[in-house]
Short mmCIF file of C-alpha atoms in Angstrom, two decimals:
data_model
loop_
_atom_site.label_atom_id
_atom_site.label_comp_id
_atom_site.label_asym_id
_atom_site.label_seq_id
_atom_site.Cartn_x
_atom_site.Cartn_y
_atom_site.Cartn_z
CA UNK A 1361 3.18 8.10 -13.31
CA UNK A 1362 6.21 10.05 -14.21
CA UNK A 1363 6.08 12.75 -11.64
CA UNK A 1364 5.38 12.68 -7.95
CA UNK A 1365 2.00 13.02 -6.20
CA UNK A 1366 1.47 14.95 -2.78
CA UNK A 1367 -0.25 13.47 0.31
CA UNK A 1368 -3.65 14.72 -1.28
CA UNK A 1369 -2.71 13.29 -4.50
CA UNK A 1370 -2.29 10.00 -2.98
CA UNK A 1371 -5.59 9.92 -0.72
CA UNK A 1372 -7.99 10.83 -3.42
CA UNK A 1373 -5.75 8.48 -6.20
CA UNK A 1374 -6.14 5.63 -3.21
CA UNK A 1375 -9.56 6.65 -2.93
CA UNK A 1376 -11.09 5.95 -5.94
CA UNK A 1377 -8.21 3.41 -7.41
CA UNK A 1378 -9.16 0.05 -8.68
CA UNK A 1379 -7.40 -2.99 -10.08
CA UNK A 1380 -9.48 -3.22 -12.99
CA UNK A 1381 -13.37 -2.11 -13.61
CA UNK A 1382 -14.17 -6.04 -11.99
CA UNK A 1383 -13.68 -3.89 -8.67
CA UNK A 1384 -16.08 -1.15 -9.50
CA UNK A 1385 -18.36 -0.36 -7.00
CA UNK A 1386 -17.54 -3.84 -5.07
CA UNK A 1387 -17.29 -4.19 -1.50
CA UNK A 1388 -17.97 -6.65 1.30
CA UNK A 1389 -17.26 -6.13 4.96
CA UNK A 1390 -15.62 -9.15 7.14
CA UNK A 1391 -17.77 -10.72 9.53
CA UNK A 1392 -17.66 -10.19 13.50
CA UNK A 1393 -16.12 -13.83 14.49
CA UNK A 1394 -15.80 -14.91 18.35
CA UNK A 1395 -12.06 -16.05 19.25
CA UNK A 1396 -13.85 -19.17 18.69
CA UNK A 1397 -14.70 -19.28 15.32
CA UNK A 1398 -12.35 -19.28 12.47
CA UNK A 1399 -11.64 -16.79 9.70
CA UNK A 1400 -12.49 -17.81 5.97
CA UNK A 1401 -9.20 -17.30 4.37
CA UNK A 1402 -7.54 -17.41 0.56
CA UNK A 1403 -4.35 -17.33 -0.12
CA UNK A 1404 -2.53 -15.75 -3.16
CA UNK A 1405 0.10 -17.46 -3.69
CA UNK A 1406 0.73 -21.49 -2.63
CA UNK A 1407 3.93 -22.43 -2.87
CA UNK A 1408 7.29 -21.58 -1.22
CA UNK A 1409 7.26 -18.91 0.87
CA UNK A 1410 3.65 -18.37 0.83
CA UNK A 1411 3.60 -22.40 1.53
CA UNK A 1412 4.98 -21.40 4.45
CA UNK A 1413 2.02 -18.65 5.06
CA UNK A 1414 -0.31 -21.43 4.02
CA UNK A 1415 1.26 -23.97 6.68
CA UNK A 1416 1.05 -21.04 9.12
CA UNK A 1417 -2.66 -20.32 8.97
CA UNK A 1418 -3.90 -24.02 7.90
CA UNK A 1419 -5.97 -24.30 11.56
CA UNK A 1420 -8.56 -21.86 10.09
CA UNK A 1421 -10.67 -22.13 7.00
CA UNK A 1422 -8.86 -22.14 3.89
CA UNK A 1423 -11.60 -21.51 1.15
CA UNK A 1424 -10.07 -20.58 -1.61
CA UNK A 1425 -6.25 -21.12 -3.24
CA UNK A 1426 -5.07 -19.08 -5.65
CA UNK A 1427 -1.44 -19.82 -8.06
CA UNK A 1428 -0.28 -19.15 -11.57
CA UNK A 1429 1.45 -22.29 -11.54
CA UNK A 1430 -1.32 -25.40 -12.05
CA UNK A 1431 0.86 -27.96 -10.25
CA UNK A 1432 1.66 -25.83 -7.01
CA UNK A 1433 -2.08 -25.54 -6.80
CA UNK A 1434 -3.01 -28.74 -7.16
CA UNK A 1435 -0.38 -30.30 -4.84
CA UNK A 1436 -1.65 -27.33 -2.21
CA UNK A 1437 -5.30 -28.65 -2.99
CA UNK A 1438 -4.56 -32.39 -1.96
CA UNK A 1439 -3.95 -30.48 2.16
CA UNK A 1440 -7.22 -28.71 1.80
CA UNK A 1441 -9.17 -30.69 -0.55
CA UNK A 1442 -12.51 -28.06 0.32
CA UNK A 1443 -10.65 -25.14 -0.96
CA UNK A 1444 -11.65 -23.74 -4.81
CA UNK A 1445 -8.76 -22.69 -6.86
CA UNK A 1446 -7.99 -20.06 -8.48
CA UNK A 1447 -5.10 -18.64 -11.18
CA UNK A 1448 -6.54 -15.59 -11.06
CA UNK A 1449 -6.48 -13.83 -8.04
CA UNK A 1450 -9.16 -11.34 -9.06
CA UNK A 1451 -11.28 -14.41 -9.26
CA UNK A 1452 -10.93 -15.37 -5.60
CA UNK A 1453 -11.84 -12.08 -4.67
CA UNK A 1454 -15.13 -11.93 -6.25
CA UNK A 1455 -16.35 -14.54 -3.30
CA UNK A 1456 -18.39 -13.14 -0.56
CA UNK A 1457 -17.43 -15.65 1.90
CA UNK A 1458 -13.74 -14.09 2.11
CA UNK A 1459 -12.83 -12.55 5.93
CA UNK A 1460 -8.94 -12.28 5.39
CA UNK A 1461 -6.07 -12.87 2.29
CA UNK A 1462 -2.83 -13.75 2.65
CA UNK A 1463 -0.63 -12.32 -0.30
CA UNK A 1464 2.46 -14.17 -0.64
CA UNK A 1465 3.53 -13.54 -4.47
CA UNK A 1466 6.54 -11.92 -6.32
CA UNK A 1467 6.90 -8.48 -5.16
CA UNK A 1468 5.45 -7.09 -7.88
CA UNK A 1469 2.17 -8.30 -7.34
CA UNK A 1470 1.99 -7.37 -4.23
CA UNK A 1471 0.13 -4.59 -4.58
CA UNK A 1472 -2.14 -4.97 -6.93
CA UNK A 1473 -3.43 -8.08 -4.72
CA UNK A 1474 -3.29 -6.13 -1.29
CA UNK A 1475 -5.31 -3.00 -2.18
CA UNK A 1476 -7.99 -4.93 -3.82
CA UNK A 1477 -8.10 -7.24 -1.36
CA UNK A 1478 -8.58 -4.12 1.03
CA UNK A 1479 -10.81 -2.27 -0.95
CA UNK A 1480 -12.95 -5.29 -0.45
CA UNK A 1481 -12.89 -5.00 2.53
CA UNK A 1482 -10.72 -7.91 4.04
CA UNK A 1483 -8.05 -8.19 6.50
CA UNK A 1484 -4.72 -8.61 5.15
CA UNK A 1485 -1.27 -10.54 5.59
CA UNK A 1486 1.41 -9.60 3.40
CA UNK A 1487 5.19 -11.25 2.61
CA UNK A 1488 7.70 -8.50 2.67
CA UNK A 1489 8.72 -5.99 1.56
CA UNK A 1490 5.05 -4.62 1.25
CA UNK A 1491 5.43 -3.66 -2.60
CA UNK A 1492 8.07 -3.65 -4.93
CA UNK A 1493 7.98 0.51 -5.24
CA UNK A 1494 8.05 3.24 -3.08
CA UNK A 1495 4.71 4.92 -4.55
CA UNK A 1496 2.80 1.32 -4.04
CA UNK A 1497 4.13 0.79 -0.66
CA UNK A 1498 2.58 4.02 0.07
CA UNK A 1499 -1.12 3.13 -1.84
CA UNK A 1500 -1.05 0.28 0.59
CA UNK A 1501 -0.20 1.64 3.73
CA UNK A 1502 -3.04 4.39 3.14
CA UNK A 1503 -5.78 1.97 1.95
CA UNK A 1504 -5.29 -0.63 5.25
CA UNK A 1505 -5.65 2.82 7.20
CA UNK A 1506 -8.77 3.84 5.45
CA UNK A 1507 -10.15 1.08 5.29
CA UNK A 1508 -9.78 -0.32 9.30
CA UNK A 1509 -8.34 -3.40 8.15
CA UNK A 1510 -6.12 -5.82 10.32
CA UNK A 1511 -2.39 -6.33 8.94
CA UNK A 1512 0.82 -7.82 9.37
CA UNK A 1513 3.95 -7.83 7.16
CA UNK A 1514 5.47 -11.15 6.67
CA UNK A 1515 8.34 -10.34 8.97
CA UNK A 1516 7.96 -13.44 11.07
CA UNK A 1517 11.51 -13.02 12.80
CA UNK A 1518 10.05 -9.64 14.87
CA UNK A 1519 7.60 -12.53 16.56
CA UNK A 1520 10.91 -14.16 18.53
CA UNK A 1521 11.88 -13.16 21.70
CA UNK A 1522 15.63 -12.23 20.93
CA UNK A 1523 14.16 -9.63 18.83
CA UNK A 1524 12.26 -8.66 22.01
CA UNK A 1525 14.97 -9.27 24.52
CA UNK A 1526 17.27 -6.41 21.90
CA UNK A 1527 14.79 -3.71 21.63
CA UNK A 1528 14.85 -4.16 25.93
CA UNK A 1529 18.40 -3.40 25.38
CA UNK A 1530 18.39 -1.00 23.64
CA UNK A 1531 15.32 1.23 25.18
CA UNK A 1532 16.39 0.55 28.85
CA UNK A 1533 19.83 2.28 28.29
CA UNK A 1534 22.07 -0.69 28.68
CA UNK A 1535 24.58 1.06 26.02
CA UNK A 1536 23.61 4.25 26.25
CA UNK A 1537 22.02 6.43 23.82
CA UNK A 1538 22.65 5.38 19.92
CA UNK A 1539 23.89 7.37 17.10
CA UNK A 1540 25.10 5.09 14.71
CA UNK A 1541 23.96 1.62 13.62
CA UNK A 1542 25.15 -1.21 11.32
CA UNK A 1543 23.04 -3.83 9.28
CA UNK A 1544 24.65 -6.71 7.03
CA UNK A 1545 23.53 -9.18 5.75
CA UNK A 1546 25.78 -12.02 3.43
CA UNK A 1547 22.85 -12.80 0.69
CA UNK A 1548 23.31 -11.29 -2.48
CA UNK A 1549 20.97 -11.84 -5.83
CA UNK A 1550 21.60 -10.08 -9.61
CA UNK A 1551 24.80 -9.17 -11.30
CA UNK A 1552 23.16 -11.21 -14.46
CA UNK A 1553 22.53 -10.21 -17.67
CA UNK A 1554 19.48 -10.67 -19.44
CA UNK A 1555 18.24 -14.16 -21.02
CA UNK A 1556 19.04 -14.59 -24.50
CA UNK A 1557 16.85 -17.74 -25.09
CA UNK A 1558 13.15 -17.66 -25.09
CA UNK A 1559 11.82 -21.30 -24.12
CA UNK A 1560 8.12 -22.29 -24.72
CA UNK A 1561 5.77 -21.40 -21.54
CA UNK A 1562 5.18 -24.22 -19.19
CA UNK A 1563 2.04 -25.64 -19.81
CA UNK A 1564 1.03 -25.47 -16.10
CA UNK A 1565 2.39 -21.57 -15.79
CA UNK A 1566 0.10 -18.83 -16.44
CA UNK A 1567 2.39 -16.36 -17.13
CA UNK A 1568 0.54 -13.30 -18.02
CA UNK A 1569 -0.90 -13.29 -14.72
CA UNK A 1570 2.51 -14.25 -13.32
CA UNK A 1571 3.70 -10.44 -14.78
CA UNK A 1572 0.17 -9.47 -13.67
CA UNK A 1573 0.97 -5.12 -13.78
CA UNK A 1574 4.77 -5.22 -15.30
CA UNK A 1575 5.36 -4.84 -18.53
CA UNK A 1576 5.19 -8.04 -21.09
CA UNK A 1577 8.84 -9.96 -21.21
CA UNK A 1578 9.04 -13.40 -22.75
CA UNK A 1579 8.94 -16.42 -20.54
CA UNK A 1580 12.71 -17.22 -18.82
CA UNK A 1581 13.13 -19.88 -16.57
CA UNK A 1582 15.51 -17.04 -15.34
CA UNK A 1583 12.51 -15.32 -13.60
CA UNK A 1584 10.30 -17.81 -12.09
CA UNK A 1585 9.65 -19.49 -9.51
CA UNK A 1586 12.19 -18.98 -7.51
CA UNK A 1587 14.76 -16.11 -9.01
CA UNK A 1588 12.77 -13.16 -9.52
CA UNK A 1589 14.85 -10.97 -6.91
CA UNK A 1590 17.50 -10.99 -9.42
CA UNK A 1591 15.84 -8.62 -11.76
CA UNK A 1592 14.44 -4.70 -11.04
CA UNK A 1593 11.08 -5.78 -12.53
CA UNK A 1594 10.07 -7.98 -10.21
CA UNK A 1595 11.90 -7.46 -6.75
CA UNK A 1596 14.90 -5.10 -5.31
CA UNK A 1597 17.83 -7.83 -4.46
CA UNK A 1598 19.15 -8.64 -0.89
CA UNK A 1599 18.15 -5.25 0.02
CA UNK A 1600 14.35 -5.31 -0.67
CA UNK A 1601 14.36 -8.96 0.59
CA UNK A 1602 16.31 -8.95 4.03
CA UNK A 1603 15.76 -5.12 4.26
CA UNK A 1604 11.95 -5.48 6.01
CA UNK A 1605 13.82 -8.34 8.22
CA UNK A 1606 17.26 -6.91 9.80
CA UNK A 1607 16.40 -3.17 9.37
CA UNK A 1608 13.37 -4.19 11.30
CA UNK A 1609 15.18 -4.16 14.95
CA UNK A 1610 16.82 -1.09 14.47
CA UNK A 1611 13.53 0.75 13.37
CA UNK A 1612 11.80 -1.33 16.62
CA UNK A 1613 14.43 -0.36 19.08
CA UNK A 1614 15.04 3.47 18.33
CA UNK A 1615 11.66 4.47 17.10
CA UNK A 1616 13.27 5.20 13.87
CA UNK A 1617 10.70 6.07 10.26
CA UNK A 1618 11.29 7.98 7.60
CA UNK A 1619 14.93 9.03 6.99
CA UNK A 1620 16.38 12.63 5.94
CA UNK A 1621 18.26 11.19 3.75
CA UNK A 1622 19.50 8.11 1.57
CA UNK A 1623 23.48 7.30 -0.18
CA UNK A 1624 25.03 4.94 -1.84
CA UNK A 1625 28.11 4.73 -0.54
CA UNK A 1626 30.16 1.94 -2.57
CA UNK A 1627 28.86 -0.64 -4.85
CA UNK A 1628 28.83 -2.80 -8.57
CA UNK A 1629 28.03 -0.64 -11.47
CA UNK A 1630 24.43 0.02 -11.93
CA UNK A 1631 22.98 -2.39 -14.66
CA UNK A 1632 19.12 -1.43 -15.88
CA UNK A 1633 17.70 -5.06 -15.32
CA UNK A 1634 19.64 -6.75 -12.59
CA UNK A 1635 19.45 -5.96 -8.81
CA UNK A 1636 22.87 -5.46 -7.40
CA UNK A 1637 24.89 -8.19 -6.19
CA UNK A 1638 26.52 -6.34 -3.38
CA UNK A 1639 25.54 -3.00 -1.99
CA UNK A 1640 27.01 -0.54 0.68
CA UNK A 1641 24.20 2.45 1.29
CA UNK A 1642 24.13 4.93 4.30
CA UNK A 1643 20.61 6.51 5.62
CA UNK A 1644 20.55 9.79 8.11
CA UNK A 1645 17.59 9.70 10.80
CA UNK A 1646 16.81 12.69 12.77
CA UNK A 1647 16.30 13.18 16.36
CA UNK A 1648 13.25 11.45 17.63
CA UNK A 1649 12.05 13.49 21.05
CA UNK A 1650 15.32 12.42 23.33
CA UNK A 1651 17.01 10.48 21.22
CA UNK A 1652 19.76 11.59 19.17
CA UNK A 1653 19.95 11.39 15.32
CA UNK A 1654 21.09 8.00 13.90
CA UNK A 1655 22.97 7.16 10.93
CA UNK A 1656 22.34 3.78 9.75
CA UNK A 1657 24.16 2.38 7.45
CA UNK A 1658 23.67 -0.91 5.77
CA UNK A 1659 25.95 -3.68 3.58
CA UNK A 1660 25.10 -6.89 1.45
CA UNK A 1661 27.07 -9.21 -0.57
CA UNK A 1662 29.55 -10.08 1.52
CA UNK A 1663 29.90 -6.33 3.04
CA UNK A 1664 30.76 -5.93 6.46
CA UNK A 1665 31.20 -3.11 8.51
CA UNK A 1666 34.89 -2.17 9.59
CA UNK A 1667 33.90 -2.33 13.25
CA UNK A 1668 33.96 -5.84 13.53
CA UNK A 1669 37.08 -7.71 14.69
CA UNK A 1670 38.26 -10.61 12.42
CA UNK A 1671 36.77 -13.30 14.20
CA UNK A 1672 33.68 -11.37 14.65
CA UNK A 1673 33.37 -10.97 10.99
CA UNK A 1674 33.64 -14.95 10.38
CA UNK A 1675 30.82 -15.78 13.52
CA UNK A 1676 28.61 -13.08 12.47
CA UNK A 1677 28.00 -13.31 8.49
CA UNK A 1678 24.51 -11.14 8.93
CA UNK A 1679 23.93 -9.36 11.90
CA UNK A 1680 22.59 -5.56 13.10
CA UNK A 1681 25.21 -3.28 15.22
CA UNK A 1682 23.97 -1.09 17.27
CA UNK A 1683 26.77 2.01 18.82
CA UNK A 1684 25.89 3.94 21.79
CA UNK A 1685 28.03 5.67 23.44
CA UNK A 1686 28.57 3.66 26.55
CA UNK A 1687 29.20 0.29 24.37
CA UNK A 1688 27.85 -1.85 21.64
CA UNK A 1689 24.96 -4.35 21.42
CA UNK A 1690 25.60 -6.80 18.28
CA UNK A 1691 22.73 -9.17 17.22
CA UNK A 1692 21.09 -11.04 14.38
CA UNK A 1693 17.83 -13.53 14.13
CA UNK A 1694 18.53 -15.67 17.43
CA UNK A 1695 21.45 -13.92 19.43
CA UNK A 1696 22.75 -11.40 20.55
CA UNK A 1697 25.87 -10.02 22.51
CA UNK A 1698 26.89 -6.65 24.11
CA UNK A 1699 30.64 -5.25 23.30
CA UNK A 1700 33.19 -5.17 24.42
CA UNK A 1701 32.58 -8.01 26.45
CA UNK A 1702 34.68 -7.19 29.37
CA UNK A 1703 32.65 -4.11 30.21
CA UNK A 1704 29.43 -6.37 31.01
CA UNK A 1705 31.01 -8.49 33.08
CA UNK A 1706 28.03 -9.18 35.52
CA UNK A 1707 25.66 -6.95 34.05
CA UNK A 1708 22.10 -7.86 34.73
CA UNK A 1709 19.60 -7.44 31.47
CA UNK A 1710 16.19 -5.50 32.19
CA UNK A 1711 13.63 -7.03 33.42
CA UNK A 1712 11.40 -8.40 30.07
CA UNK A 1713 8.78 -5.26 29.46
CA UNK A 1714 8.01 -6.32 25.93
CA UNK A 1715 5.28 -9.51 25.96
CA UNK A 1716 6.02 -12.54 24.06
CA UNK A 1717 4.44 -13.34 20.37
CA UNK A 1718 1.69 -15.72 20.76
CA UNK A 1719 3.27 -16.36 17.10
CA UNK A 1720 3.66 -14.12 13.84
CA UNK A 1721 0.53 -15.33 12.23
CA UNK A 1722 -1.06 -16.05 15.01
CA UNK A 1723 -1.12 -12.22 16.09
CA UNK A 1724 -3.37 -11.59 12.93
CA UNK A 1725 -5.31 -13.97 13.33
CA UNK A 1726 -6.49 -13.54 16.58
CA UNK A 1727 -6.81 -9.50 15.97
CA UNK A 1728 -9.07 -10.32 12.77
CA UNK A 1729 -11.27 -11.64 14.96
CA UNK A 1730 -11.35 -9.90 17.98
CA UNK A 1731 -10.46 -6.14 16.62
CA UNK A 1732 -6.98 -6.23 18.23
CA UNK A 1733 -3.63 -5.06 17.21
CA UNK A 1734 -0.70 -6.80 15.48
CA UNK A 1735 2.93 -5.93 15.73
CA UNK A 1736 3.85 -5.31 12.19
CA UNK A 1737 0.77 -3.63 10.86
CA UNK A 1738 0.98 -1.71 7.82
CA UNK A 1739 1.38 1.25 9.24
CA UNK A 1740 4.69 0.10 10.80
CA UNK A 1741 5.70 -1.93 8.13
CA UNK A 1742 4.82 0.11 5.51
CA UNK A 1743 7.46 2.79 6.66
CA UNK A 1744 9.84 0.30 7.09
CA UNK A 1745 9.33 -0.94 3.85
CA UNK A 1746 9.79 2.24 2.42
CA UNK A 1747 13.21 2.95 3.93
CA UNK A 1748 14.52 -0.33 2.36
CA UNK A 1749 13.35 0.36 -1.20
CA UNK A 1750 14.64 3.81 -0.78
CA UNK A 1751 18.46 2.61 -0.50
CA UNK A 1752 17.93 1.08 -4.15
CA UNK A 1753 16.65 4.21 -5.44
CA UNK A 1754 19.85 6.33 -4.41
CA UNK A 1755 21.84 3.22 -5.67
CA UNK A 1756 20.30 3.45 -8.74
CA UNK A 1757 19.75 7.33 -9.18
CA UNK A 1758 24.04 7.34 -8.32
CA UNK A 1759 23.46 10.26 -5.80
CA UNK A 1760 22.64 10.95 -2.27
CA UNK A 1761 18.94 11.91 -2.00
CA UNK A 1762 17.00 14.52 0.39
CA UNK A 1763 13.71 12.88 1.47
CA UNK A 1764 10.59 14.51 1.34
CA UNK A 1765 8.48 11.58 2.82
CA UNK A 1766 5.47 13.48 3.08
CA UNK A 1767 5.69 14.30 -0.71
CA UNK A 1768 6.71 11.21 -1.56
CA UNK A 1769 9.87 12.41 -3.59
CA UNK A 1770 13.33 13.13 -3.49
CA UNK A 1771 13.66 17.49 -3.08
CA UNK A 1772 17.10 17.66 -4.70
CA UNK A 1773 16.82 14.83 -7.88
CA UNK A 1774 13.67 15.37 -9.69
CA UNK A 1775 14.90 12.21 -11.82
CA UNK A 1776 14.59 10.09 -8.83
CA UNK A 1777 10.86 9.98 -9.44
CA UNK A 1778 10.97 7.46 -12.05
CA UNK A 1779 12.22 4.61 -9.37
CA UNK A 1780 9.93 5.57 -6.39
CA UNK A 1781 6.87 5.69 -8.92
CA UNK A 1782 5.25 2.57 -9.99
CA UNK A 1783 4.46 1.71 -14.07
CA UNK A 1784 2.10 -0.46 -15.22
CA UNK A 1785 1.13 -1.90 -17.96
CA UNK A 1786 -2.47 -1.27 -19.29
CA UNK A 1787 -5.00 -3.01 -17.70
CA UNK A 1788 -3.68 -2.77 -14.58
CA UNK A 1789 -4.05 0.19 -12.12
CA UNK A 1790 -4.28 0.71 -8.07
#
């Protein structure tokens, strides 16, 4: 897809899109379970993080396991020796007996895993970000809507209560209202150059389904398992990965969505393959009812914004900074602090209006079963997701962008297209 499709486009595209003609015309519906039952679940993806996933949801049925790589699946098939396994993830969805999935591959096969496993009708956990493009992030969001499925994004860290005890912050006034806020974090990926060697396949890696929709490369242990974020064809670096998690609070607390617009404001050359090492880009939000417009602006690598004092720099290697105008609230996964400190001397934090997590998995579990809601459904999360990605586009376009999200394209770079679209190889489709 070389040019970019409209809202309509994208509803009748989503409509009738498949991942292959094995989906044709198939479609189950997940049973109505009591809180006391449990869901029949299968998990794409074994290992790693999605071991994690697995670990997460093990208290329900897992039926069916699904890896490219024969010795993840097996050592995942000793903890739930009823499970059938799978390579294929097609495969696992052509069982009836399936009420949810949880997706927890490379980025790149998001996707193609999630809508099918929508289509068919099942309730759906994801790892972040949602997809590795724009355009699929989009496919995805739609589908779960269509299709009155329960979802959550694998942004486990929105589940804590310092999260919670921010966004109370933040919404009660305690700095006053926010125009401008900073997100850092230290991990970096890429700044590599392709693999020169080409080593023999694995025997217990299947790696054409590994690539699944992206276009054939040979084998490099340079890609799998665990350093696929390193390269554009699989992932989007620090930013894609850590995006979904600290960009999250900011786009909890202030109600923020789509931005106007997206630029890169300092960063490596741009290399064709490899994901940047470090990254400085800067997105515009507009008013939201009340609130005032927000610039956010966000760093990786090492990056830091020039706000923070030297010792804050050193204590706080990844953090979110939020500005308002009568002080600053500074934060990351467990703390949090409001600056300067000498202003909130005795200051007495709201009174908690935002419930506890019963846990991040947990939500989805119990709202596939009773009909409920989750916290980072898709069509949170899918938004979210879409901001992140967007940064690497205008990092790798070289130019700010205007962004028309309703069009799903960039009003003032035509040539931005070809990084929000997806490509596959044929075969695959969504």
């Amino acid at each position: 897809m070389n040019r970019s499709l409209n809202r309509r486009q994208f509803i009748k595209r989503t409509a009738s899109a498949t991942t292959g003609a094995w989906l044709t015309g198939f479609r189950t519906h997940a049973r109505q379970l009591s809180p006391n039952e449990k869901l029949n679940i299968g998990m794409i993806g074994v290992a790693n993080r999605a071991g994690e996933d697995l670990k997460e949801v093990s208290d329900e049925n897992i039926v069916a396991l699904c890896d490219i790589d024969d010795r993840f699946l097996a050592a995942a098939k000793e903890k739930h020796p009823g499970a059938d396994t799978y390579s294929d993830f097609r495969r696992l969805l052509d069982r009836k007996d399936l009420d949810a999935v949880v997706v927890g591959t490379p980025d790149h096969t998001h996707a193609v895993a999630a809508v099918a496993a929508l289509r068919s009708g099942r309730h759906v956990y994801c790892e972040k970000p949602l997809a590795r493009t724009i355009s699929e992030t989009r496919i995805i969001t739609e589908t779960a809507r269509r299709n009155n499925r329960v979802t959550q994004i694998g942004t486990q860290i929105h589940a804590g209560p310092n999260y919670r005890r921010v966004v109370e912050l933040v919404q009660s006034g305690a700095i006053g209202p926010v125009r401008e806020v900073h997100v850092w974090v230290a991990a970096t990926y890429g700044g590599m150059e392709l693999p020169k060697d080409i080593p023999t396949v694995p025997p217990n890696v299947h790696y054409d389904l590994w690539l699944g929709p992206v276009e054939y490369r040979p084998y490099s242990p340079e890609y799998l398992p665990f350093k696929w974020r390193n390269w554009w064809a699989f992932g989007g670096g620090a930013l894609a990965d850590f995006g979904c998690h600290f960009m999250d609070l900011p786009h909890w607390a202030l109600g923020l969505k789509q931005p106007l617009t997206v630029e890169p404001v300092d960063g490596p050359q741009v290399h064709a393959e490899s994901t940047p090492p470090w990254l400085v880009v800067r997105y515009q939000h507009p008013a939201r009812g009340e609130n005032p417009p927000v610039r956010l602006t966000w760093y990786h690598g090492g990056k830091q914004p020039a706000l923070l004092s030297a010792a804050q720099a050193t204590k706080w290697k990844s953090g979110v900074l939020f500005v308002g105008a009568k002080g600053m609230l500074l934060a990351d996964y467990g703390r949090h602090a409001l600056l300067p400190e000498k202003d909130f001397e005795g200051f007495s934090p709201p009174t908690p209006f935002i419930k506890d997590s019963i846990g991040h998995h947990k939500e989805w579990i119990e709202a596939c079963k009773t009909g409920g809601a989750t916290t980072c459904p898709f069509d949170y999360s899918g938004p979210l997701t879409e901001a992140a990605l967007l940064g690497n586009v205008a990092y790798r376009i070289g130019q700010k962008l205007d962004w028309d999200w309703k069009h799903l394209k960039a009003t003032n770079c035509a040539e931005a297209g070809r990084y929000i679209q997806h490509h596959y190889r044929k075969g695959w489709k969504i």
